[in-house]
mmCIF file of C-alpha atoms in Angstrom:
data_model
loop_
_atom_site.group_PDB
_atom_site.id
_atom_site.type_symbol
_atom_site.label_atom_id
_atom_site.label_comp_id
_atom_site.label_asym_id
_atom_site.label_seq_id
_atom_site.Cartn_x
_atom_site.Cartn_y
_atom_site.Cartn_z
ATOM 1 C CA MET A 1 49.613 90.740 80.743
ATOM 2 C CA TYR A 2 52.757 88.318 79.403
ATOM 3 C CA GLU A 3 55.501 90.050 81.144
ATOM 4 C CA ALA A 4 55.886 87.533 83.897
ATOM 5 C CA GLU A 5 55.591 84.860 81.935
ATOM 6 C CA LEU A 6 58.596 86.690 79.831
ATOM 7 C CA LYS A 7 60.901 86.788 83.013
ATOM 8 C CA ALA A 8 60.564 83.552 83.874
ATOM 9 C CA ALA A 9 61.261 82.387 80.381
ATOM 10 C CA CYS A 10 64.446 84.535 80.035
ATOM 11 C CA MET A 11 65.877 83.744 84.186
ATOM 12 C CA PHE A 12 65.120 80.253 82.864
ATOM 13 C CA TYR A 13 67.379 80.720 79.574
ATOM 14 C CA GLY A 14 70.131 82.094 81.597
ATOM 15 C CA LEU A 15 69.235 85.322 79.532
ATOM 16 C CA PHE A 16 68.762 87.712 82.184
ATOM 17 C CA PRO A 17 70.592 86.596 85.094
ATOM 18 C CA LYS A 18 69.394 88.239 88.913
ATOM 19 C CA ARG A 19 72.530 90.002 89.665
ATOM 20 C CA CYS A 20 72.139 92.105 85.980
ATOM 21 C CA LEU A 21 68.406 92.875 87.172
ATOM 22 C CA ASN A 22 69.546 95.566 89.699
ATOM 23 C CA LEU A 23 68.269 98.397 88.398
ATOM 24 C CA SER A 24 69.170 100.655 91.356
ATOM 25 C CA LEU A 25 71.231 104.111 90.383
ATOM 26 C CA LYS A 26 72.883 106.631 92.406
ATOM 27 C CA SER A 27 73.228 110.689 91.661
ATOM 28 C CA THR A 28 75.682 113.012 93.595
ATOM 29 C CA ALA A 29 73.286 115.867 92.151
ATOM 30 C CA GLN A 30 71.141 117.290 94.122
ATOM 31 C CA ASP A 31 68.498 118.172 91.681
ATOM 32 C CA LEU A 32 67.713 115.072 90.171
ATOM 33 C CA SER A 33 65.000 112.797 91.631
ATOM 34 C CA ILE A 34 65.670 108.290 91.545
ATOM 35 C CA VAL A 35 62.922 106.717 92.875
ATOM 36 C CA GLU A 36 62.001 102.901 92.420
ATOM 37 C CA ASP A 37 59.361 100.921 92.440
ATOM 38 C CA GLY A 38 57.499 97.617 91.438
ATOM 39 C CA ASP A 39 57.450 98.561 88.142
ATOM 40 C CA GLY A 40 61.277 99.888 88.042
ATOM 41 C CA THR A 41 63.058 103.548 88.369
ATOM 42 C CA THR A 42 61.832 106.833 87.002
ATOM 43 C CA VAL A 43 64.810 109.652 86.915
ATOM 44 C CA ARG A 44 63.281 113.211 86.931
ATOM 45 C CA HIS A 45 65.579 116.695 86.549
ATOM 46 C CA ASN A 46 64.030 118.736 89.206
ATOM 47 C CA ALA A 47 66.122 121.662 89.006
ATOM 48 C CA SER A 48 64.484 124.764 87.994
ATOM 49 C CA CYS A 49 66.780 125.542 85.124
ATOM 50 C CA HIS A 50 68.362 123.395 82.129
ATOM 51 C CA GLY A 51 71.584 121.843 83.208
ATOM 52 C CA HIS A 52 73.018 118.165 83.381
ATOM 53 C CA GLN A 53 72.440 115.504 85.410
ATOM 54 C CA VAL A 54 74.106 112.443 86.209
ATOM 55 C CA ALA A 55 72.563 109.253 86.987
ATOM 56 C CA LEU A 56 74.684 105.923 87.566
ATOM 57 C CA GLY A 57 74.050 102.076 88.047
ATOM 58 C CA THR A 58 75.232 101.173 91.758
ATOM 59 C CA GLU A 59 76.179 98.093 90.278
ATOM 60 C CA VAL A 60 79.149 96.897 87.605
ATOM 61 C CA ILE A 61 78.164 94.869 85.089
ATOM 62 C CA GLU A 62 80.271 92.448 84.904
ATOM 63 C CA THR A 63 79.161 90.079 81.981
ATOM 64 C CA PHE A 64 75.388 90.641 80.004
ATOM 65 C CA ALA A 65 73.167 93.165 81.297
ATOM 66 C CA ALA A 66 69.361 93.997 79.834
ATOM 67 C CA TRP A 67 67.493 96.950 80.141
ATOM 68 C CA LYS A 68 64.722 99.109 78.762
ATOM 69 C CA VAL A 69 64.845 102.973 78.726
ATOM 70 C CA SER A 70 61.728 105.250 78.071
ATOM 71 C CA PRO A 71 61.319 108.838 78.035
ATOM 72 C CA VAL A 72 58.409 109.892 79.777
ATOM 73 C CA SER A 73 58.558 113.690 79.603
ATOM 74 C CA GLY A 74 60.565 116.228 78.248
ATOM 75 C CA CYS A 75 63.738 114.299 77.194
ATOM 76 C CA SER A 76 63.795 115.337 73.155
ATOM 77 C CA ASP A 77 66.007 117.982 73.507
ATOM 78 C CA TRP A 78 68.941 116.172 75.539
ATOM 79 C CA LEU A 79 69.316 112.532 77.244
ATOM 80 C CA PHE A 80 72.209 110.277 77.255
ATOM 81 C CA ALA A 81 71.319 106.665 77.798
ATOM 82 C CA GLY A 82 74.614 104.109 77.451
ATOM 83 C CA ILE A 83 77.431 102.961 79.889
ATOM 84 C CA ILE A 84 80.753 104.391 81.678
ATOM 85 C CA ALA A 85 83.440 102.848 82.884
ATOM 86 C CA THR A 86 83.762 105.383 86.143
ATOM 87 C CA ALA A 87 81.631 105.432 89.356
ATOM 88 C CA ASP A 88 82.270 109.437 89.512
ATOM 89 C CA PRO A 89 81.883 110.802 85.615
ATOM 90 C CA SER A 90 83.305 114.467 85.339
ATOM 91 C CA GLN A 91 80.208 117.054 84.595
ATOM 92 C CA GLY A 92 77.662 115.709 81.983
ATOM 93 C CA GLY A 93 79.839 112.159 81.984
ATOM 94 C CA TYR A 94 79.085 111.270 78.393
ATOM 95 C CA GLY A 95 82.478 113.287 77.457
ATOM 96 C CA SER A 96 84.458 110.802 79.453
ATOM 97 C CA SER A 97 86.283 108.623 77.457
ATOM 98 C CA SER A 98 84.779 105.440 79.065
ATOM 99 C CA ALA A 99 81.304 106.853 78.244
ATOM 100 C CA PHE A 100 79.145 105.091 75.260
ATOM 101 C CA GLY A 101 75.770 105.045 74.296
ATOM 102 C CA TRP A 102 72.984 107.579 72.208
ATOM 103 C CA ALA A 103 71.821 111.124 72.994
ATOM 104 C CA GLY A 104 69.782 113.832 72.025
ATOM 105 C CA GLY A 105 70.583 115.804 68.882
ATOM 106 C CA ARG A 106 71.245 112.905 67.065
ATOM 107 C CA ALA A 107 74.543 112.613 69.185
ATOM 108 C CA VAL A 108 76.349 108.981 69.597
ATOM 109 C CA TYR A 109 79.175 108.868 71.698
ATOM 110 C CA ARG A 110 82.128 106.090 71.404
ATOM 111 C CA GLY A 111 84.683 106.698 74.080
ATOM 112 C CA GLY A 112 83.448 110.449 74.786
ATOM 113 C CA ALA A 113 83.603 111.269 71.251
ATOM 114 C CA ASN A 114 80.548 112.577 69.550
ATOM 115 C CA ASN A 115 79.869 110.671 66.028
ATOM 116 C CA LEU A 116 76.748 112.660 64.960
ATOM 117 C CA GLY A 117 73.830 110.433 63.346
ATOM 118 C CA LEU A 118 76.266 106.967 63.614
ATOM 119 C CA GLY A 119 74.103 104.101 62.190
ATOM 120 C CA GLY A 120 71.303 106.496 61.172
ATOM 121 C CA TRP A 121 70.464 107.501 64.662
ATOM 122 C CA VAL A 122 67.918 110.339 64.983
ATOM 123 C CA GLY A 123 67.696 111.017 68.659
ATOM 124 C CA TRP A 124 64.822 110.826 71.144
ATOM 125 C CA GLN A 125 61.534 111.686 72.241
ATOM 126 C CA THR A 126 58.939 111.527 74.654
ATOM 127 C CA GLY A 127 57.358 108.099 74.166
ATOM 128 C CA ASP A 128 60.017 106.221 72.916
ATOM 129 C CA HIS A 129 61.059 102.677 74.174
ATOM 130 C CA ALA A 130 64.739 101.314 74.082
ATOM 131 C CA ILE A 131 66.024 97.870 74.768
ATOM 132 C CA PHE A 132 69.794 98.056 75.379
ATOM 133 C CA LEU A 133 72.093 94.716 75.540
ATOM 134 C CA LEU A 134 75.568 94.960 77.134
ATOM 135 C CA ASP A 135 77.822 92.078 76.838
ATOM 136 C CA THR A 136 81.153 92.450 78.214
ATOM 137 C CA LYS A 137 82.760 89.071 76.418
ATOM 138 C CA ALA A 138 81.337 90.508 72.820
ATOM 139 C CA SER A 139 82.817 93.977 73.657
ATOM 140 C CA ILE A 140 79.919 95.342 72.664
ATOM 141 C CA LEU A 141 76.448 97.643 73.594
ATOM 142 C CA GLU A 142 73.025 97.364 71.517
ATOM 143 C CA MET A 143 70.102 99.428 71.268
ATOM 144 C CA TYR A 144 67.124 98.224 69.437
ATOM 145 C CA HIS A 145 65.286 101.547 69.338
ATOM 146 C CA SER A 146 61.311 100.828 68.788
ATOM 147 C CA ARG A 147 60.082 104.079 67.282
ATOM 148 C CA THR A 148 63.093 103.539 64.314
ATOM 149 C CA GLN A 149 62.531 99.946 64.433
ATOM 150 C CA THR A 150 66.488 99.890 64.182
ATOM 151 C CA LEU A 151 69.351 97.969 66.291
ATOM 152 C CA HIS A 152 72.125 100.099 67.166
ATOM 153 C CA THR A 153 75.752 98.380 67.840
ATOM 154 C CA LEU A 154 78.588 100.311 69.199
ATOM 155 C CA ALA A 155 81.687 98.444 69.829
ATOM 156 C CA LEU A 156 83.710 98.906 73.345
ATOM 157 C CA PRO A 157 86.988 98.286 74.189
ATOM 158 C CA VAL A 158 88.629 94.716 74.752
ATOM 159 C CA GLU A 159 90.114 95.572 78.036
ATOM 160 C CA ASN A 160 87.767 94.670 80.992
ATOM 161 C CA LYS A 161 85.914 97.675 82.389
ATOM 162 C CA GLN A 162 83.644 98.113 85.195
ATOM 163 C CA TRP A 163 80.927 99.393 83.232
ATOM 164 C CA ARG A 164 77.669 100.893 84.968
ATOM 165 C CA LEU A 165 74.467 102.064 83.535
ATOM 166 C CA HIS A 166 74.691 105.191 82.431
ATOM 167 C CA LEU A 167 71.478 108.022 81.985
ATOM 168 C CA ASN A 168 71.996 112.046 81.825
ATOM 169 C CA LEU A 169 69.194 114.483 81.745
ATOM 170 C CA HIS A 170 69.733 118.227 81.023
ATOM 171 C CA GLY A 171 66.403 119.602 80.365
ATOM 172 C CA GLN A 172 63.990 120.995 83.782
ATOM 173 C CA GLY A 173 61.387 118.278 84.173
ATOM 174 C CA ASP A 174 62.865 115.918 82.160
ATOM 175 C CA ALA A 175 62.065 112.427 83.001
ATOM 176 C CA VAL A 176 63.144 109.025 81.878
ATOM 177 C CA LYS A 177 61.674 105.188 83.156
ATOM 178 C CA LEU A 178 64.178 102.389 83.415
ATOM 179 C CA THR A 179 62.973 98.904 83.252
ATOM 180 C CA ILE A 180 63.665 95.226 82.429
ATOM 181 C CA PRO A 181 62.826 94.581 79.233
ATOM 182 C CA THR A 182 59.170 92.822 78.277
#
C-alpha cells in the first residue's frame, strides 16, 4: 500500500538512484530461468538435478545500490546472495576472490573464503526477506535479515571494483525473488 510512497521518498532523497534500480540479471546456465515482471525478478533453478547455477547483474554498480532478496521456494540447503566483481565467474562464483555475500549452511563468503557463522549468520529459509545495501565509497556490503532481525556487514576491498549482483542457486526447484527494498 505504501510502496509507491516509499519509492518516491527514497528517490527524492537520492537513496535509490534510478540507475541502481536495474534488477536485470543474466545467466549462461540453460537450467536457470530469469523472469522479470512488474514486481521484480524471479530466478528459478530448473535443472532435473542439483547443481550450482549463477545469475549476475547485467550492470556494474558504480556507487550505491539497495535491493531485496526473498527465497520463495527451496533454498534452505543452498543459496548465495551478494556481489561479485567479475562478469564471467568460475563454476559457482561464490569461491571467486571477488565474491562477497551470505549463503546456506551458515556460510559467509569474503573474497571467496568461507567464514562459517560470521556475525551470527544462520543461513537462508524459504520466506526470508533480506535488504542489501552496497556502498562502494565506504567499501561495505550490508544485509539486514528480517527473520533474525540482524544487520550483517562485510568490509570490501578499497580498490575500485566492478561490482555486480550475484545469486547462486543449487537445489532443483529453488527460486528467489529480487526486488527493490520496501
